[in-house]
PDB file of N, CA and C in Angstrom:
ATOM      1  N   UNK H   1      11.924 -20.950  18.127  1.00  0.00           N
ATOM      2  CA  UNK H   1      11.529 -21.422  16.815  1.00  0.00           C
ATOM      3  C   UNK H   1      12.061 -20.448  15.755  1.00  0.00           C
ATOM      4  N   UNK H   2      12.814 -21.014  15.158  1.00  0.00           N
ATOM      5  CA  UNK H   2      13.379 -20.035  13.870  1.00  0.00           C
ATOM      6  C   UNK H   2      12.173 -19.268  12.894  1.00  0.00           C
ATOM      7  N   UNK H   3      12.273 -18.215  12.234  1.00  0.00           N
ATOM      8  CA  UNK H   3      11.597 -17.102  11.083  1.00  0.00           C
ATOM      9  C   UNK H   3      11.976 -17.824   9.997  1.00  0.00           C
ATOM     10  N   UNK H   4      10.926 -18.553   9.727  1.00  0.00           N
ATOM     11  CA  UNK H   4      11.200 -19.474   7.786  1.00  0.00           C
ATOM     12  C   UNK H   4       9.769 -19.269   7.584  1.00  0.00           C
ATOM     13  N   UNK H   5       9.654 -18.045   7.388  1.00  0.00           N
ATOM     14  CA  UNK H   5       8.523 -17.916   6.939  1.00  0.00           C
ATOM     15  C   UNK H   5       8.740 -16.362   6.133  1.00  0.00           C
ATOM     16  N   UNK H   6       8.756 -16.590   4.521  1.00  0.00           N
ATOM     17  CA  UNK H   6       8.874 -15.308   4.159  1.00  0.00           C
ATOM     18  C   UNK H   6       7.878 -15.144   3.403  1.00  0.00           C
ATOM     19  N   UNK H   7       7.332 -13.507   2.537  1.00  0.00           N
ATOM     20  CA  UNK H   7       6.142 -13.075   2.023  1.00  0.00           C
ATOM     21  C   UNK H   7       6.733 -12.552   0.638  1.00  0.00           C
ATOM     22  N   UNK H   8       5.963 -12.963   0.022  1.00  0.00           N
ATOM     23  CA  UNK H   8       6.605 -11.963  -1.460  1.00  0.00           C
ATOM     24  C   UNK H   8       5.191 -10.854  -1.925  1.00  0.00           C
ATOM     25  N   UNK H   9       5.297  -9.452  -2.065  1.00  0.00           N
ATOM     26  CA  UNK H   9       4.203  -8.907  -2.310  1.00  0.00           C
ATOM     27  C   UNK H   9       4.487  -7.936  -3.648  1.00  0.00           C
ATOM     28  N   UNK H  10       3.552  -7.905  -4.485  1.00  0.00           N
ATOM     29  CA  UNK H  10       4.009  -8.067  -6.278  1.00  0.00           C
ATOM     30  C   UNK H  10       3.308  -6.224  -5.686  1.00  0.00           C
ATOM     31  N   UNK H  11       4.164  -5.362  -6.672  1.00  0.00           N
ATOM     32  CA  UNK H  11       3.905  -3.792  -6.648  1.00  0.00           C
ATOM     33  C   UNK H  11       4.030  -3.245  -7.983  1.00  0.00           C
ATOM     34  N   UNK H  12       2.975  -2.621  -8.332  1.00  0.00           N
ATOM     35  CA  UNK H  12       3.201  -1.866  -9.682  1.00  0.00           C
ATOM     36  C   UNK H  12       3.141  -0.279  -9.844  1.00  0.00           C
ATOM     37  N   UNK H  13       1.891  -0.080  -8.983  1.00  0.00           N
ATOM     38  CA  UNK H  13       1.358   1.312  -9.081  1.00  0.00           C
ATOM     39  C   UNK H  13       0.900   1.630  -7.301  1.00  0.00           C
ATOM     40  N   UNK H  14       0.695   0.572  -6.836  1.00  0.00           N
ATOM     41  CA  UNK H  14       0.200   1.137  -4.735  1.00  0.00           C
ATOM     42  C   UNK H  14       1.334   1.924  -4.396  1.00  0.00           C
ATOM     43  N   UNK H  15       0.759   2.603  -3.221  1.00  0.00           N
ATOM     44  CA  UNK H  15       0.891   3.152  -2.505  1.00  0.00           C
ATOM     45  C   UNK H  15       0.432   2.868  -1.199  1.00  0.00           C
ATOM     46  N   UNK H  16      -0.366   3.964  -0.931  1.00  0.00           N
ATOM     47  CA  UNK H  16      -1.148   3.745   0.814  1.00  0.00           C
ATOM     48  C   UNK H  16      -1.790   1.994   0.751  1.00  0.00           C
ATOM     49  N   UNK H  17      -2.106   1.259  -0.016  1.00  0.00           N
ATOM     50  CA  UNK H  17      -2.134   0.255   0.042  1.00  0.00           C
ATOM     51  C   UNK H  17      -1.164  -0.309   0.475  1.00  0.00           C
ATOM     52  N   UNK H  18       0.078  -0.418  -0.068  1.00  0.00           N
ATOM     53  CA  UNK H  18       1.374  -1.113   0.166  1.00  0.00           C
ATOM     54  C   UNK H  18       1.707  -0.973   1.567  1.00  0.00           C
ATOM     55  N   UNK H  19       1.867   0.502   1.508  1.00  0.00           N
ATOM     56  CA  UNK H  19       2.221   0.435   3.142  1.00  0.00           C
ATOM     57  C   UNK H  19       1.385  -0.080   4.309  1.00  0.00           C
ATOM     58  N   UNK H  20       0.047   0.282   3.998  1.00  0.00           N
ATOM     59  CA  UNK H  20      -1.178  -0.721   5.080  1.00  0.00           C
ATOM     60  C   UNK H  20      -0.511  -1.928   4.770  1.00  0.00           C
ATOM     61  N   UNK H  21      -0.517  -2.805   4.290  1.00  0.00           N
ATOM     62  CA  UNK H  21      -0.502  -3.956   4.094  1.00  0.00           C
ATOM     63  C   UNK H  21       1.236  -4.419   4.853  1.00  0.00           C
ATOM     64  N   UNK H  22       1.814  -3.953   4.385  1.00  0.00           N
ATOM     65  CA  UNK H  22       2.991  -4.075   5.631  1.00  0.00           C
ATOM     66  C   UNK H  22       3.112  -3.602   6.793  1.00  0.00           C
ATOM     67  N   UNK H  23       2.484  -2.138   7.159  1.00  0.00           N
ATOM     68  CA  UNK H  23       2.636  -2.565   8.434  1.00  0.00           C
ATOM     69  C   UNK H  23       1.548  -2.969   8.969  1.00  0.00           C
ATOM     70  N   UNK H  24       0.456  -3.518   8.444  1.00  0.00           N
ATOM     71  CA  UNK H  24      -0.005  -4.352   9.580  1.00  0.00           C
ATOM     72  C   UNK H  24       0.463  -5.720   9.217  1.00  0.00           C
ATOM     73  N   UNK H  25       0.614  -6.359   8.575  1.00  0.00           N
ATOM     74  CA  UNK H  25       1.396  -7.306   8.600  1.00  0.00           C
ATOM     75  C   UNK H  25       2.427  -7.853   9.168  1.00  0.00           C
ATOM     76  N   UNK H  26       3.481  -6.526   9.496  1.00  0.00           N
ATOM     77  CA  UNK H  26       4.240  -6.449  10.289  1.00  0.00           C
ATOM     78  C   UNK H  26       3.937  -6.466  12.028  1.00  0.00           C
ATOM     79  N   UNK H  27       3.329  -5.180  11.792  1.00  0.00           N
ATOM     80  CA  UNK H  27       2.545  -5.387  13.447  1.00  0.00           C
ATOM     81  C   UNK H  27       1.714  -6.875  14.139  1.00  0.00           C
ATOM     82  N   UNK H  28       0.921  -7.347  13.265  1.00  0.00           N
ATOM     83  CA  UNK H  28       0.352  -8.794  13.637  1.00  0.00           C
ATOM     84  C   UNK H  28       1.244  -9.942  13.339  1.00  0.00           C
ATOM     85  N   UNK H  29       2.715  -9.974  12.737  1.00  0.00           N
ATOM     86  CA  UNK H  29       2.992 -11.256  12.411  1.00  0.00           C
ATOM     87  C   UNK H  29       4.985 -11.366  12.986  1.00  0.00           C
ATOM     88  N   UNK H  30       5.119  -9.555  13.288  1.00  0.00           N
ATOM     89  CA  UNK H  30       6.731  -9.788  13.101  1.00  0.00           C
ATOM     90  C   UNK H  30       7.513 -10.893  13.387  1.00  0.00           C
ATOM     91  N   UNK H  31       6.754 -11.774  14.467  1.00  0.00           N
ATOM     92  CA  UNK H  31       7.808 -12.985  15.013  1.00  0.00           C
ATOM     93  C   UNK H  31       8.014 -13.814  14.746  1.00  0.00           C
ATOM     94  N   UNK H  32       6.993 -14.040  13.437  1.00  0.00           N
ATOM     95  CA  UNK H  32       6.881 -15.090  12.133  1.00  0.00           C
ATOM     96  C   UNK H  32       7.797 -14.875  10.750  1.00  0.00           C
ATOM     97  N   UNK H  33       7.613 -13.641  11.167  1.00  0.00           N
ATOM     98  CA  UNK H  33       8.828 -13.474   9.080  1.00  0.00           C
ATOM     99  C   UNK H  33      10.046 -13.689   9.287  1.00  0.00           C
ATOM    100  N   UNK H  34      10.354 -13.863   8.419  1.00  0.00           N
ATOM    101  CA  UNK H  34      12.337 -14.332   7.910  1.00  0.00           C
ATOM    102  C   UNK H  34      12.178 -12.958   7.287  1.00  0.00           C
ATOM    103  N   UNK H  35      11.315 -12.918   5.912  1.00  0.00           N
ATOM    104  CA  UNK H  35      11.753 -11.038   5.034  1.00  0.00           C
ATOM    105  C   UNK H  35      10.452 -11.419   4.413  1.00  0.00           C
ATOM    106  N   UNK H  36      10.187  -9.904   4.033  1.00  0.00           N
ATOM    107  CA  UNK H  36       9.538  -9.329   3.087  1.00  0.00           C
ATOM    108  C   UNK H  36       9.985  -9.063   2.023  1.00  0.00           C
ATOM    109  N   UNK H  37       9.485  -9.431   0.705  1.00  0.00           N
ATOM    110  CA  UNK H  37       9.798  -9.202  -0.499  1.00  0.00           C
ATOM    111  C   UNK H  37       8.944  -8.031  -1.407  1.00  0.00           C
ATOM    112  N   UNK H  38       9.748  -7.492  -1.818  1.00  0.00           N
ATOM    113  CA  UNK H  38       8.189  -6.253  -2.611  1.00  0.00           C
ATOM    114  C   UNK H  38       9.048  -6.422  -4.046  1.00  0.00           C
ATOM    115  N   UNK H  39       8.040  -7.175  -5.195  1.00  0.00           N
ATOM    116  CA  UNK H  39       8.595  -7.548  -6.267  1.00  0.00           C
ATOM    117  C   UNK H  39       7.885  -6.194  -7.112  1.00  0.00           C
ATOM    118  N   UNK H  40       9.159  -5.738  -7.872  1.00  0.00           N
ATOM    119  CA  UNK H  40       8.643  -4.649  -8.630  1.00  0.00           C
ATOM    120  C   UNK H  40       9.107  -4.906 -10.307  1.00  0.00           C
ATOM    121  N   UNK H  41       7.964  -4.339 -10.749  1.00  0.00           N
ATOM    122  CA  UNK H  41       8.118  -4.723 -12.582  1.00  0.00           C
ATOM    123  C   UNK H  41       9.316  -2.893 -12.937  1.00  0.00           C
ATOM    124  N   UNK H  42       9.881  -3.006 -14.709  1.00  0.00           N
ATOM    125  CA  UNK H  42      10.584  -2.105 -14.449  1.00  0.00           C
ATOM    126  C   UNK H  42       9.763  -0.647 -14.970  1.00  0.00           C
ATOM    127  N   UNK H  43       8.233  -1.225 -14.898  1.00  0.00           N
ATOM    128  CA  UNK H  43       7.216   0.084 -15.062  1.00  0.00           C
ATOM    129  C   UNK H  43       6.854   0.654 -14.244  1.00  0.00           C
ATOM    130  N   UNK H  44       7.311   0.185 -12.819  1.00  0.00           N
ATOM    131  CA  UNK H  44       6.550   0.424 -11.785  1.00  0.00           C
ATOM    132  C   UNK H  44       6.813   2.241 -11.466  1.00  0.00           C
ATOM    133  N   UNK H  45       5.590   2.391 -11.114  1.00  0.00           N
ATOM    134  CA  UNK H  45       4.632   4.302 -11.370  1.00  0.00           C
ATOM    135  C   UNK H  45       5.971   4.831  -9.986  1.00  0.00           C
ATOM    136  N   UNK H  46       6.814   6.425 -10.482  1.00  0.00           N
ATOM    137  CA  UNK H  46       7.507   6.502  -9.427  1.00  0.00           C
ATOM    138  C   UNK H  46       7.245   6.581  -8.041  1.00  0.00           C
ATOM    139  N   UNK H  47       5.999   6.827  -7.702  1.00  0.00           N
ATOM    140  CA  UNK H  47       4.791   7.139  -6.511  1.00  0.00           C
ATOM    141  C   UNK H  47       5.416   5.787  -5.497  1.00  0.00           C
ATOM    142  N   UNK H  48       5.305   4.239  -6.644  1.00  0.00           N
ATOM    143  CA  UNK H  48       5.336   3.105  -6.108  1.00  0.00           C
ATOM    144  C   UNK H  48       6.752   2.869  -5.517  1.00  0.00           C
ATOM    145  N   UNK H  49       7.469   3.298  -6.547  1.00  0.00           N
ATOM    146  CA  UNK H  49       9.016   3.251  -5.844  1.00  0.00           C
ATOM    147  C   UNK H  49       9.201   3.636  -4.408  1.00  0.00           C
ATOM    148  N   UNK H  50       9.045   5.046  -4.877  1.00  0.00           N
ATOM    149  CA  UNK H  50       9.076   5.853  -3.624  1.00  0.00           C
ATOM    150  C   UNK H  50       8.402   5.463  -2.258  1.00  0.00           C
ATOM    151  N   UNK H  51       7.006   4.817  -2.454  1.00  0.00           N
ATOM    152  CA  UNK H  51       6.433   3.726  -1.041  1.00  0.00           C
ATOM    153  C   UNK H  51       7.487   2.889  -0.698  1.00  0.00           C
ATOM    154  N   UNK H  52       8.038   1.933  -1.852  1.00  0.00           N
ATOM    155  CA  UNK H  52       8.529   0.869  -1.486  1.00  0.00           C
ATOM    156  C   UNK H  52       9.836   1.316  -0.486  1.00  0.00           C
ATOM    157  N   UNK H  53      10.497   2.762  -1.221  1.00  0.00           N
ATOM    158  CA  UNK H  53      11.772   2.813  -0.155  1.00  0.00           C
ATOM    159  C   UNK H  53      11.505   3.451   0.881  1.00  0.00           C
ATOM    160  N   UNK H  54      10.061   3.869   0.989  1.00  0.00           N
ATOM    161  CA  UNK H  54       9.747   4.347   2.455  1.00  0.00           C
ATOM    162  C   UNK H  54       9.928   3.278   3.637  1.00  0.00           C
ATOM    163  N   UNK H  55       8.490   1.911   2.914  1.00  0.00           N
ATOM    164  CA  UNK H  55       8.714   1.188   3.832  1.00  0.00           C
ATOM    165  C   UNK H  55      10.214   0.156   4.287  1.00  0.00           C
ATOM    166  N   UNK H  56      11.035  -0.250   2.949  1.00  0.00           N
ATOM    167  CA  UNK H  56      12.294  -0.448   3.646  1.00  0.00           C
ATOM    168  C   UNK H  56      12.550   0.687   4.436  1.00  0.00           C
ATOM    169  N   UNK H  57      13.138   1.511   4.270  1.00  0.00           N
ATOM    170  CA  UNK H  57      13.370   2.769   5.882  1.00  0.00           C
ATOM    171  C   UNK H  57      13.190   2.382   6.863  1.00  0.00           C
ATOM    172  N   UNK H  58      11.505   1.986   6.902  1.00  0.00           N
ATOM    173  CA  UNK H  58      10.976   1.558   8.515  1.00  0.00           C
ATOM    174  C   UNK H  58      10.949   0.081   8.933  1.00  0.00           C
ATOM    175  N   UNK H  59      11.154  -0.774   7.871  1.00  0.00           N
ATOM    176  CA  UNK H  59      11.688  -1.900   8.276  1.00  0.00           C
ATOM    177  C   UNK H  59      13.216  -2.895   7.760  1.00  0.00           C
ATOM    178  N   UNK H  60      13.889  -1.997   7.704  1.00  0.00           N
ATOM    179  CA  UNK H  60      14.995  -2.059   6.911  1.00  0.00           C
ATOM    180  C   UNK H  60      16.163  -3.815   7.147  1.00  0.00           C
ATOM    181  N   UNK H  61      15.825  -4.243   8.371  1.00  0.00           N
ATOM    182  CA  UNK H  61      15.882  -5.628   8.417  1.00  0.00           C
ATOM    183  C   UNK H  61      14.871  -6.929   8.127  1.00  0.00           C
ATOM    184  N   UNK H  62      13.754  -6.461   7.417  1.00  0.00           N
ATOM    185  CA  UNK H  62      13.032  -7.166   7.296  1.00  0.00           C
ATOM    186  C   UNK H  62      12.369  -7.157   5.927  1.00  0.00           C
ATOM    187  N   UNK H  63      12.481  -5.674   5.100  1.00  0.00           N
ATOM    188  CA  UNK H  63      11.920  -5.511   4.233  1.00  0.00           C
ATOM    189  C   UNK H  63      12.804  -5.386   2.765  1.00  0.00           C
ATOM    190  N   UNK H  64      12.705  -6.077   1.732  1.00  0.00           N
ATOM    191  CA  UNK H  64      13.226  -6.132   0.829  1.00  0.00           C
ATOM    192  C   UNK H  64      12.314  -5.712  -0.305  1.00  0.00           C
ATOM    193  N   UNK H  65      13.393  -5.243  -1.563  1.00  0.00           N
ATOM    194  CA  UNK H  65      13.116  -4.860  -3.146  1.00  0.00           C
ATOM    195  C   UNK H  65      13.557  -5.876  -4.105  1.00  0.00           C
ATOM    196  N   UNK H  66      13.188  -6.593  -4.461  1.00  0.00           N
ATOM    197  CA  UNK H  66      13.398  -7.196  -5.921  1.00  0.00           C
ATOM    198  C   UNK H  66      12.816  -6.095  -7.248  1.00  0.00           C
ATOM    199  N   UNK H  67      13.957  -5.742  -8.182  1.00  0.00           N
ATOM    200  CA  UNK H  67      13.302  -5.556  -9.556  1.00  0.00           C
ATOM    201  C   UNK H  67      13.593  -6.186 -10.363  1.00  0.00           C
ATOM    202  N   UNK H  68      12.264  -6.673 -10.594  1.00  0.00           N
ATOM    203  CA  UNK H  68      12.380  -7.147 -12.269  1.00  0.00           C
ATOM    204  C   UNK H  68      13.253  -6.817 -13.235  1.00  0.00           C
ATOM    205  N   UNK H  69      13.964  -8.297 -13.634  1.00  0.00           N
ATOM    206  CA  UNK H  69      15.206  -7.920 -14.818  1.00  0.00           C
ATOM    207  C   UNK H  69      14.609  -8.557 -15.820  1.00  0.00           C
ATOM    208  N   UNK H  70      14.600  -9.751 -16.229  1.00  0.00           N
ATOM    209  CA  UNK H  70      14.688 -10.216 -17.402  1.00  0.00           C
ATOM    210  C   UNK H  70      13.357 -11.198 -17.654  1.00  0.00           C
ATOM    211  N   UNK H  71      13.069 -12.118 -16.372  1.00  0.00           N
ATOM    212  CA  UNK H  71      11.619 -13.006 -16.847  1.00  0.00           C
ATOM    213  C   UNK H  71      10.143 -12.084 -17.261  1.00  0.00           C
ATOM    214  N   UNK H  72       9.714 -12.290 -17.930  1.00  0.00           N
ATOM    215  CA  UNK H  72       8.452 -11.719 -17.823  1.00  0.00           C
ATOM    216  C   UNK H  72       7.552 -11.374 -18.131  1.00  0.00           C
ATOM    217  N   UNK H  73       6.742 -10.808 -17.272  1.00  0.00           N
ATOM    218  CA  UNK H  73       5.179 -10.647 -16.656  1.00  0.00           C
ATOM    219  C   UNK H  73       5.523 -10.740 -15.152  1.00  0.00           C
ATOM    220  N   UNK H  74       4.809 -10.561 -14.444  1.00  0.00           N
ATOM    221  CA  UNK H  74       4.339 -10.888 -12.893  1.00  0.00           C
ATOM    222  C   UNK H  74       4.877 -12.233 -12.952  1.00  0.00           C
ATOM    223  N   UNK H  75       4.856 -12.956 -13.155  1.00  0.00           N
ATOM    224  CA  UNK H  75       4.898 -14.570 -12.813  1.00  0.00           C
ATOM    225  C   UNK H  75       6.767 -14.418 -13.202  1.00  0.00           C
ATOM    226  N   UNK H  76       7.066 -13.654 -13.807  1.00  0.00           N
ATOM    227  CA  UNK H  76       8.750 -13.740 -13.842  1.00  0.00           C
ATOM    228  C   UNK H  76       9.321 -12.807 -12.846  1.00  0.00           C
ATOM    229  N   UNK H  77       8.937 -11.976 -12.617  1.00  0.00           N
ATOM    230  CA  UNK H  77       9.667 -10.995 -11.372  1.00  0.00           C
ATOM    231  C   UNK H  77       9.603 -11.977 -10.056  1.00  0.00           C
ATOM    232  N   UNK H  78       8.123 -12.443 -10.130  1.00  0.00           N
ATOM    233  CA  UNK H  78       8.471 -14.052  -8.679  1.00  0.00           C
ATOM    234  C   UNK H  78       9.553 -15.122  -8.554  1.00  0.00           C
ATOM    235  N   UNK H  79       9.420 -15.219  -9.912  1.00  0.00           N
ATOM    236  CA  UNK H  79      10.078 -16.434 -10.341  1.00  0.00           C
ATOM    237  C   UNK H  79      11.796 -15.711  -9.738  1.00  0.00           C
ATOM    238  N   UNK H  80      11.979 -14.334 -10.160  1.00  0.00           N
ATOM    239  CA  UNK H  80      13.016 -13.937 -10.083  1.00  0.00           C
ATOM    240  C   UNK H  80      13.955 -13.601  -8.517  1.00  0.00           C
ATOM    241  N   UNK H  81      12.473 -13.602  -7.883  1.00  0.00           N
ATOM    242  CA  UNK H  81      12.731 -13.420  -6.149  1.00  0.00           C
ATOM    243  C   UNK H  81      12.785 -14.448  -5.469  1.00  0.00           C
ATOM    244  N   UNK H  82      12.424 -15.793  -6.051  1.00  0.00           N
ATOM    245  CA  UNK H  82      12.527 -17.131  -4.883  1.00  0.00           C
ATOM    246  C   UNK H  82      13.934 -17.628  -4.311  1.00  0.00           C
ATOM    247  N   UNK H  83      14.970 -16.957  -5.354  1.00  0.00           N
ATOM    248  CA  UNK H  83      16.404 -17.948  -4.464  1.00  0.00           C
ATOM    249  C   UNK H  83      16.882 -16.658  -3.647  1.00  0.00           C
ATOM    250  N   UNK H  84      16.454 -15.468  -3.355  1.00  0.00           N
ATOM    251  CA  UNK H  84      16.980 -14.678  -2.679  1.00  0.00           C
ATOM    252  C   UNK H  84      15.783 -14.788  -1.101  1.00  0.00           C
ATOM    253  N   UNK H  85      14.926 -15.681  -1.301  1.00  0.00           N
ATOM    254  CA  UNK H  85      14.013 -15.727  -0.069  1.00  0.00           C
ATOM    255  C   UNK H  85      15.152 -16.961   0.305  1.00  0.00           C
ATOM    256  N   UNK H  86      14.827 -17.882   0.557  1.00  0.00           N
ATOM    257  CA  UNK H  86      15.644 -18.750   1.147  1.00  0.00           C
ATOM    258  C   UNK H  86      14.474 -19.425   2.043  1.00  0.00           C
ATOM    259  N   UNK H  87      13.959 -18.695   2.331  1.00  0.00           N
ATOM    260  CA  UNK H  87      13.128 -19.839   3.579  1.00  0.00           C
ATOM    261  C   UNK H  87      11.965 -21.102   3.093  1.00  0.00           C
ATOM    262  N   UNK H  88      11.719 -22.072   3.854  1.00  0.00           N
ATOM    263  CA  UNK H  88      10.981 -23.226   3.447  1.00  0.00           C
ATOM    264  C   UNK H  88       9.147 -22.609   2.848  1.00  0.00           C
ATOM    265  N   UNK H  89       8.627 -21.071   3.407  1.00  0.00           N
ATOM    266  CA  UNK H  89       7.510 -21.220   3.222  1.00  0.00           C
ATOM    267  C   UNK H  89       7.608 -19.915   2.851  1.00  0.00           C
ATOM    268  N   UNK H  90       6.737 -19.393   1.391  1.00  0.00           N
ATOM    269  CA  UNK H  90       6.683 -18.354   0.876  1.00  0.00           C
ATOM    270  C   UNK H  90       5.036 -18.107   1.449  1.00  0.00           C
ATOM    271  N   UNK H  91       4.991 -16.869   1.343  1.00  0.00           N
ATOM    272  CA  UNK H  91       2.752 -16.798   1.263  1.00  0.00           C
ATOM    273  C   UNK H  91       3.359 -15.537   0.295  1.00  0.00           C
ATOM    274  N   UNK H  92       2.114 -15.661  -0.939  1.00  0.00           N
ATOM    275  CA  UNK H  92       2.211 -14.762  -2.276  1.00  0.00           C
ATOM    276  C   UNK H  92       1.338 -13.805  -1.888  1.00  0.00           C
ATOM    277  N   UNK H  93       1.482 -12.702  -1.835  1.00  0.00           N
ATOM    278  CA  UNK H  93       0.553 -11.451  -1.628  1.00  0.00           C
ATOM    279  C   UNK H  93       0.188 -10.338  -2.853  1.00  0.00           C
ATOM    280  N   UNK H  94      -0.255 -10.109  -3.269  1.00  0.00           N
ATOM    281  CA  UNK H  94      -0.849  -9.491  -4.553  1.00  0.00           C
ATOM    282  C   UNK H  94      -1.953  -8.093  -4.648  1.00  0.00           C
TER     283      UNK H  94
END
């Protein structure tokens, strides 16, 4: 059964949150995802950056960065990550 199943998860300021949340996500679901998305605004706190390129590191085929360019609020950095998911089923994580 093919991975068409991708996650988009919106980041501003987490940390140890972010990363819980992927890897267990990862750990309970890997055989389900297509990618992970971690949508970032261009305020996002450097702490948050720095999580986000941790966890690409450790999942570096699975885990992706979108930053926010031009729509926005939150609802435009999404807007800005849907044609780079590709798969039939998003789940929004927040």
């Amino acid at each position: 059964m093919p991975k068409d199943f991708s996650i988009i998860i919106t980041a501003l300021d987490e940390t140890w949150s972010l990363e819980q949340t992927i890897t267990q996500t990862v750990e309970e679901n890997s055989c389900d995802i297509a990618k992970i998305v971690i949508v970032t605004a261009q305020r996002a706190t450097p702490e948050c950056r720095a999580m986000v390129a941790k966890v690409i590191s450790q999942h570096p085929d699975l885990v992706s960065e979108h930053r926010q360019q031009q729509l926005p609020g939150v609802g435009g950095g999404i807007r800005e990550s849907l044609p780079a998911i590709g798969s039939a089923w998003v789940v929004m994580m927040a």
